[in-house]
Amino acid sequence: PIPLWIKALYCRLTRRRLVGWVTNLLIDPRYRGLGYAKILMAATEGIAKSWGCEYVFLHADADYRSGKVPQALYKGLGYEVVTDNGPEYSWMSGGYEKPFSSIRMIEGVPLLCFKKEL
């Protein structure tokens, strides 16, 4: 992995924002509903903030049935669905010609993109 100080320097030189990404949050089914996801997200946000990140981004299941719980969790923690097609989000498009939208298909699974300002 690239050291954080190199990423921060790159962001300063290119006038981009240093942002964090949560790639996976999995809680053992036996321990769901006990607040562990909230604790892990608070710790993650604290670390990202200490690194100088201005935002945290993440993906969650976009399905209205299977994604109901994670979507409610992230919205309850202050995350918003990314719907802006502006240039500041163009880096998320993965080089595709179409602008970034809030729903991405990854390995056949529709995912919503969320962000939170720290």
Tab-separated table of C-alpha atoms in Angstrom:
chain	number	residue	atom	x	y	z
A	1	PRO	CA	0.000	0.000	0.000
A	2	ILE	CA	0.988	3.596	-0.584
A	3	PRO	CA	1.994	5.379	2.645
A	4	LEU	CA	-0.490	7.961	3.919
A	5	TRP	CA	2.024	10.815	3.745
A	6	ILE	CA	2.473	10.217	-0.011
A	7	LYS	CA	-1.300	10.237	-0.519
A	8	ALA	CA	-1.605	13.458	1.507
A	9	LEU	CA	1.202	15.102	-0.482
A	10	TYR	CA	-0.434	14.047	-3.743
A	11	CYS	CA	-3.735	15.552	-2.605
A	12	ARG	CA	-2.064	18.845	-1.681
A	13	LEU	CA	-0.166	19.056	-4.980
A	14	THR	CA	-3.215	18.213	-7.092
A	15	ARG	CA	-5.631	20.159	-4.873
A	16	ARG	CA	-7.716	17.066	-4.302
A	17	ARG	CA	-9.287	16.072	-1.028
A	18	LEU	CA	-7.962	13.212	1.055
A	19	VAL	CA	-10.938	10.879	1.531
A	20	GLY	CA	-11.492	7.582	3.272
A	21	TRP	CA	-13.275	4.495	1.974
A	22	VAL	CA	-14.946	1.761	3.977
A	23	THR	CA	-14.708	-1.287	1.745
A	24	ASN	CA	-16.416	-3.935	3.881
A	25	LEU	CA	-18.209	-3.977	7.208
A	26	LEU	CA	-19.333	-7.431	8.246
A	27	ILE	CA	-20.829	-8.394	11.594
A	28	ASP	CA	-21.291	-12.032	12.572
A	29	PRO	CA	-25.047	-12.767	12.428
A	30	ARG	CA	-24.993	-13.792	16.114
A	31	TYR	CA	-23.918	-10.272	17.093
A	32	ARG	CA	-26.041	-8.141	14.758
A	33	GLY	CA	-28.305	-5.553	16.306
A	34	LEU	CA	-26.052	-5.064	19.339
A	35	GLY	CA	-24.388	-1.836	18.172
A	36	TYR	CA	-21.071	-3.275	16.985
A	37	ALA	CA	-21.446	-1.771	13.494
A	38	LYS	CA	-21.948	1.688	15.008
A	39	ILE	CA	-18.857	1.245	17.183
A	40	LEU	CA	-16.744	0.107	14.229
A	41	MET	CA	-17.970	2.978	12.052
A	42	ALA	CA	-17.259	5.539	14.796
A	43	ALA	CA	-13.730	4.150	15.163
A	44	THR	CA	-13.217	4.181	11.395
A	45	GLU	CA	-14.428	7.772	11.111
A	46	GLY	CA	-12.161	8.809	13.990
A	47	ILE	CA	-9.131	7.258	12.314
A	48	ALA	CA	-10.015	8.848	8.959
A	49	LYS	CA	-10.413	12.232	10.632
A	50	SER	CA	-7.060	11.871	12.428
A	51	TRP	CA	-5.470	11.180	9.021
A	52	GLY	CA	-6.921	14.446	7.682
A	53	CYS	CA	-9.704	12.953	5.574
A	54	GLU	CA	-12.546	15.339	4.840
A	55	TYR	CA	-15.047	12.654	3.815
A	56	VAL	CA	-15.662	8.945	4.167
A	57	PHE	CA	-17.262	7.043	1.295
A	58	LEU	CA	-18.735	3.547	1.244
A	59	HIS	CA	-20.954	1.254	-0.767
A	60	ALA	CA	-24.019	-0.558	0.553
A	61	ASP	CA	-26.402	-3.059	-0.994
A	62	ALA	CA	-28.875	-1.080	-3.144
A	63	ASP	CA	-31.625	-3.710	-2.947
A	64	TYR	CA	-34.653	-2.482	-1.002
A	65	ARG	CA	-34.931	-5.813	0.850
A	66	SER	CA	-31.405	-7.087	1.503
A	67	GLY	CA	-29.983	-3.552	1.701
A	68	LYS	CA	-32.611	-2.189	4.074
A	69	VAL	CA	-30.587	-2.692	7.281
A	70	PRO	CA	-27.207	-1.378	6.082
A	71	GLN	CA	-28.830	1.587	4.320
A	72	ALA	CA	-30.698	2.486	7.521
A	73	LEU	CA	-27.484	2.112	9.530
A	74	TYR	CA	-25.485	4.458	7.323
A	75	LYS	CA	-28.284	7.016	6.983
A	76	GLY	CA	-28.696	6.933	10.782
A	77	LEU	CA	-24.971	7.670	11.136
A	78	GLY	CA	-25.277	10.752	8.915
A	79	TYR	CA	-24.241	9.310	5.556
A	80	GLU	CA	-25.922	10.627	2.425
A	81	VAL	CA	-26.416	8.908	-0.918
A	82	VAL	CA	-24.073	10.409	-3.514
A	83	THR	CA	-26.138	11.717	-6.419
A	84	ASP	CA	-23.900	14.520	-7.667
A	85	ASN	CA	-22.538	14.054	-11.167
A	86	GLY	CA	-20.145	16.996	-10.760
A	87	PRO	CA	-16.447	16.833	-11.591
A	88	GLU	CA	-15.408	16.307	-7.970
A	89	TYR	CA	-16.893	12.793	-8.179
A	90	SER	CA	-15.574	11.923	-11.639
A	91	TRP	CA	-12.652	9.962	-10.151
A	92	MET	CA	-15.171	7.404	-8.860
A	93	SER	CA	-16.345	6.519	-12.365
A	94	GLY	CA	-13.397	4.191	-12.896
A	95	GLY	CA	-12.630	5.790	-16.251
A	96	TYR	CA	-16.043	5.060	-17.709
A	97	GLU	CA	-17.497	7.604	-20.096
A	98	LYS	CA	-20.765	7.880	-18.217
A	99	PRO	CA	-20.657	10.080	-15.124
A	100	PHE	CA	-20.778	8.501	-11.698
A	101	SER	CA	-24.252	7.694	-10.419
A	102	SER	CA	-25.358	6.650	-6.982
A	103	ILE	CA	-25.790	3.014	-8.053
A	104	ARG	CA	-22.865	0.932	-9.298
A	105	MET	CA	-22.916	-2.680	-10.402
A	106	ILE	CA	-20.019	-4.611	-8.883
A	107	GLU	CA	-19.882	-8.320	-9.709
A	108	GLY	CA	-23.575	-8.239	-10.532
A	109	VAL	CA	-24.579	-6.623	-7.231
A	110	PRO	CA	-26.150	-3.153	-7.268
A	111	LEU	CA	-24.505	-0.935	-4.666
A	112	LEU	CA	-25.393	2.554	-3.451
A	113	CYS	CA	-22.570	4.978	-2.790
A	114	PHE	CA	-22.768	6.949	0.459
A	115	LYS	CA	-20.606	9.762	1.798
A	116	LYS	CA	-20.230	11.583	5.076
A	117	GLU	CA	-18.404	14.805	5.776
A	118	LEU	CA	-16.188	14.505	8.833
